[in-house]
XYZ file of C-alpha atoms in Angstrom:
234
model
C 86.170 86.443 76.512
C 83.139 87.257 77.786
C 82.105 84.198 78.464
C 85.402 83.617 80.959
C 84.594 87.006 82.412
C 80.461 86.229 83.108
C 81.794 82.488 85.021
C 84.647 84.315 87.074
C 81.822 87.199 88.103
C 79.679 84.881 88.776
C 81.712 82.792 90.799
C 83.355 85.728 92.664
C 79.416 86.666 93.658
C 79.046 83.350 94.720
C 81.762 83.114 97.016
C 80.707 86.495 98.195
C 76.774 85.728 98.628
C 77.811 82.783 100.224
C 79.459 84.745 103.273
C 77.622 87.202 103.559
C 74.456 84.696 103.648
C 76.710 82.798 106.826
C 76.731 86.102 109.012
C 72.991 87.655 107.560
C 72.299 87.594 111.437
C 75.502 88.017 113.299
C 75.397 90.517 115.337
C 79.211 91.387 114.479
C 77.880 91.948 110.873
C 75.530 94.874 111.285
C 76.344 96.410 114.832
C 79.648 98.349 113.776
C 82.139 99.529 115.578
C 85.567 101.946 115.034
C 85.872 102.952 111.825
C 82.982 100.978 110.497
C 81.106 103.537 112.646
C 82.605 106.742 112.155
C 81.988 105.722 108.348
C 78.462 104.875 108.406
C 77.922 107.999 111.205
C 79.693 110.318 108.597
C 77.572 108.969 105.859
C 74.199 109.722 108.264
C 75.406 112.958 108.485
C 75.574 113.467 104.893
C 71.913 112.141 104.045
C 70.646 114.830 106.832
C 72.232 117.807 105.419
C 74.860 118.089 107.597
C 78.150 116.890 106.164
C 81.509 117.456 107.817
C 83.155 119.859 105.746
C 87.096 119.457 105.382
C 89.798 118.501 106.823
C 89.026 115.123 106.883
C 90.411 112.835 109.042
C 90.331 109.325 106.842
C 89.206 109.955 102.795
C 85.759 111.409 102.296
C 84.949 109.215 99.447
C 83.966 106.207 100.973
C 81.734 108.361 103.094
C 79.913 109.637 99.761
C 79.596 106.434 98.652
C 77.721 104.797 101.868
C 75.250 107.602 101.861
C 74.034 106.746 98.040
C 73.723 103.489 99.036
C 71.770 104.504 101.639
C 69.872 107.002 100.350
C 68.280 104.157 97.673
C 68.567 101.162 99.880
C 68.347 102.253 103.836
C 71.011 103.065 105.786
C 72.630 99.759 107.524
C 75.522 97.226 107.039
C 73.031 94.698 104.721
C 72.668 96.954 102.236
C 75.846 97.881 101.602
C 77.422 94.221 101.714
C 75.059 93.596 99.192
C 75.818 96.151 96.645
C 79.928 95.609 98.265
C 79.241 92.265 96.404
C 78.429 93.308 92.867
C 81.510 95.556 93.181
C 83.608 92.600 94.527
C 82.325 90.108 91.578
C 83.243 93.672 88.910
C 86.911 93.773 90.666
C 87.763 89.449 89.607
C 86.001 90.079 86.120
C 88.812 93.400 85.568
C 91.484 91.263 87.648
C 90.967 88.509 84.656
C 90.566 91.671 81.918
C 93.989 92.979 82.746
C 95.500 89.197 83.607
C 94.227 88.287 79.555
C 95.767 91.634 78.068
C 99.256 90.953 79.836
C 99.354 87.108 80.121
C 96.852 85.540 77.985
C 93.605 83.845 78.570
C 94.938 81.260 80.967
C 97.114 84.143 82.930
C 93.715 86.287 82.772
C 91.763 82.505 84.207
C 93.914 82.007 87.001
C 94.174 85.337 87.974
C 90.699 86.149 87.789
C 89.504 82.699 90.040
C 92.180 83.801 92.353
C 90.451 87.187 92.763
C 86.807 85.593 92.700
C 88.069 83.249 96.127
C 90.589 85.129 97.429
C 89.874 85.107 101.184
C 90.643 89.058 102.092
C 87.997 90.238 99.335
C 85.456 88.089 100.646
C 86.180 88.905 103.861
C 86.070 92.762 103.320
C 82.927 92.123 100.964
C 80.608 92.607 104.753
C 82.349 94.799 106.047
C 81.675 98.979 105.904
C 85.343 100.079 105.139
C 86.673 101.217 102.062
C 88.212 98.234 101.065
C 86.108 96.818 98.473
C 85.566 99.891 96.566
C 89.208 100.751 96.493
C 90.410 97.670 95.375
C 88.101 97.949 92.686
C 89.293 101.687 91.309
C 92.657 100.407 91.436
C 91.990 97.196 89.266
C 89.472 99.744 87.152
C 92.818 101.910 87.027
C 95.010 99.464 85.590
C 92.623 97.841 83.139
C 92.091 101.103 81.656
C 95.583 101.363 80.744
C 95.538 97.344 79.067
C 92.560 98.286 76.681
C 93.732 95.964 73.361
C 92.810 99.397 71.543
C 93.923 103.146 73.051
C 94.754 102.960 76.385
C 92.428 104.903 78.299
C 95.101 107.047 80.315
C 92.719 110.023 81.037
C 89.763 107.022 82.669
C 92.859 105.441 84.317
C 93.806 109.216 86.038
C 90.018 109.501 86.947
C 90.080 106.008 89.063
C 93.530 106.907 90.335
C 92.021 110.489 91.757
C 88.791 107.956 93.081
C 91.093 105.921 94.869
C 93.325 108.381 96.014
C 89.426 110.041 97.915
C 89.038 106.576 99.324
C 92.591 106.190 101.068
C 95.041 108.787 100.524
C 98.208 106.394 100.227
C 96.989 105.787 96.804
C 99.186 108.368 96.559
C 102.484 106.179 96.947
C 101.871 104.280 93.523
C 101.631 107.457 91.709
C 105.424 107.564 90.752
C 105.455 104.050 88.961
C 102.573 104.996 87.886
C 103.435 107.807 85.485
C 106.950 106.172 84.630
C 105.048 103.448 83.451
C 102.465 105.922 81.592
C 105.642 107.354 80.503
C 107.486 104.565 78.804
C 104.182 103.475 77.021
C 102.762 106.769 75.393
C 105.818 109.321 76.666
C 104.498 112.904 77.900
C 100.880 112.848 76.611
C 100.274 109.761 78.217
C 101.800 110.717 81.315
C 99.784 114.057 80.915
C 96.530 112.629 80.455
C 96.997 110.782 83.618
C 98.224 112.901 85.995
C 95.650 115.645 85.268
C 92.582 114.548 86.790
C 94.609 112.894 89.667
C 96.066 116.418 90.533
C 93.259 118.161 89.785
C 91.427 115.979 92.511
C 94.706 116.078 95.206
C 95.172 120.464 94.668
C 90.940 120.656 95.281
C 91.021 118.650 98.649
C 94.364 119.978 100.022
C 92.804 123.949 99.291
C 89.680 122.396 100.753
C 91.798 121.792 103.991
C 93.364 125.230 104.357
C 89.796 127.032 104.050
C 88.182 124.485 105.931
C 91.346 124.210 109.083
C 93.217 127.057 108.596
C 96.408 125.403 108.250
C 98.623 123.026 105.116
C 96.938 119.412 105.120
C 97.696 117.509 101.520
C 94.871 115.066 102.101
C 93.850 113.729 105.652
C 94.834 114.471 109.233
C 94.726 110.628 110.160
C 97.913 109.427 108.625
C 99.864 107.510 110.689
C 98.059 106.119 112.853
C 97.530 102.600 110.898
C 101.317 102.273 110.742
C 101.556 103.203 114.245
C 99.280 100.764 115.561
C 100.928 97.721 113.257
C 104.218 98.495 114.776
C 103.180 98.598 118.493
C 103.192 95.634 120.157
C 101.239 97.341 123.367
C 98.577 98.718 120.756
């Protein structure tokens, strides 16, 4: 399993590395626009000690992730892309591990190789957007509950909570996740999974109330992408 997983990780890293190298000098890569520019500005404010407070228009976890990368390697899309290459490769390995647990070795190899070569996964590696980190968080959550030994429901809940702080629509999956936990381990499993998520969600909501004076459950930007995707004039 370790040999297969390592091979899939290297294949995923190769695809992502070749893609990032191919656009390394392109203006569209390092001249950030729209959401990417917003995340970049937010991360720079964090580093400058002027972090915006709640309520947030977008999930706050990704700007803090960016600020960590910027603190280590300097600001800009290039360092982010390199780090996200590694995260994307780790995601492919997690997908392989989930596939092995659910469908055996060949199922795992198939799933892992598909994740390694899947074009949107490769493309978003080079984007200053939360997609790559978000998919990694979801894969980590799913891997935690498909471990051969006792499922790590608490770790899965922590990963889901992190995914929620990246993109608030992660909450849409929570009912199904809790049903799965209940089926596998009854109340104890469901509770261990739910607690980290609930704590983070309530803390974010409380921060929004304190910071904005109104009840905002997650972020203030909900609905914009849905409107854009369904509006022929957008």
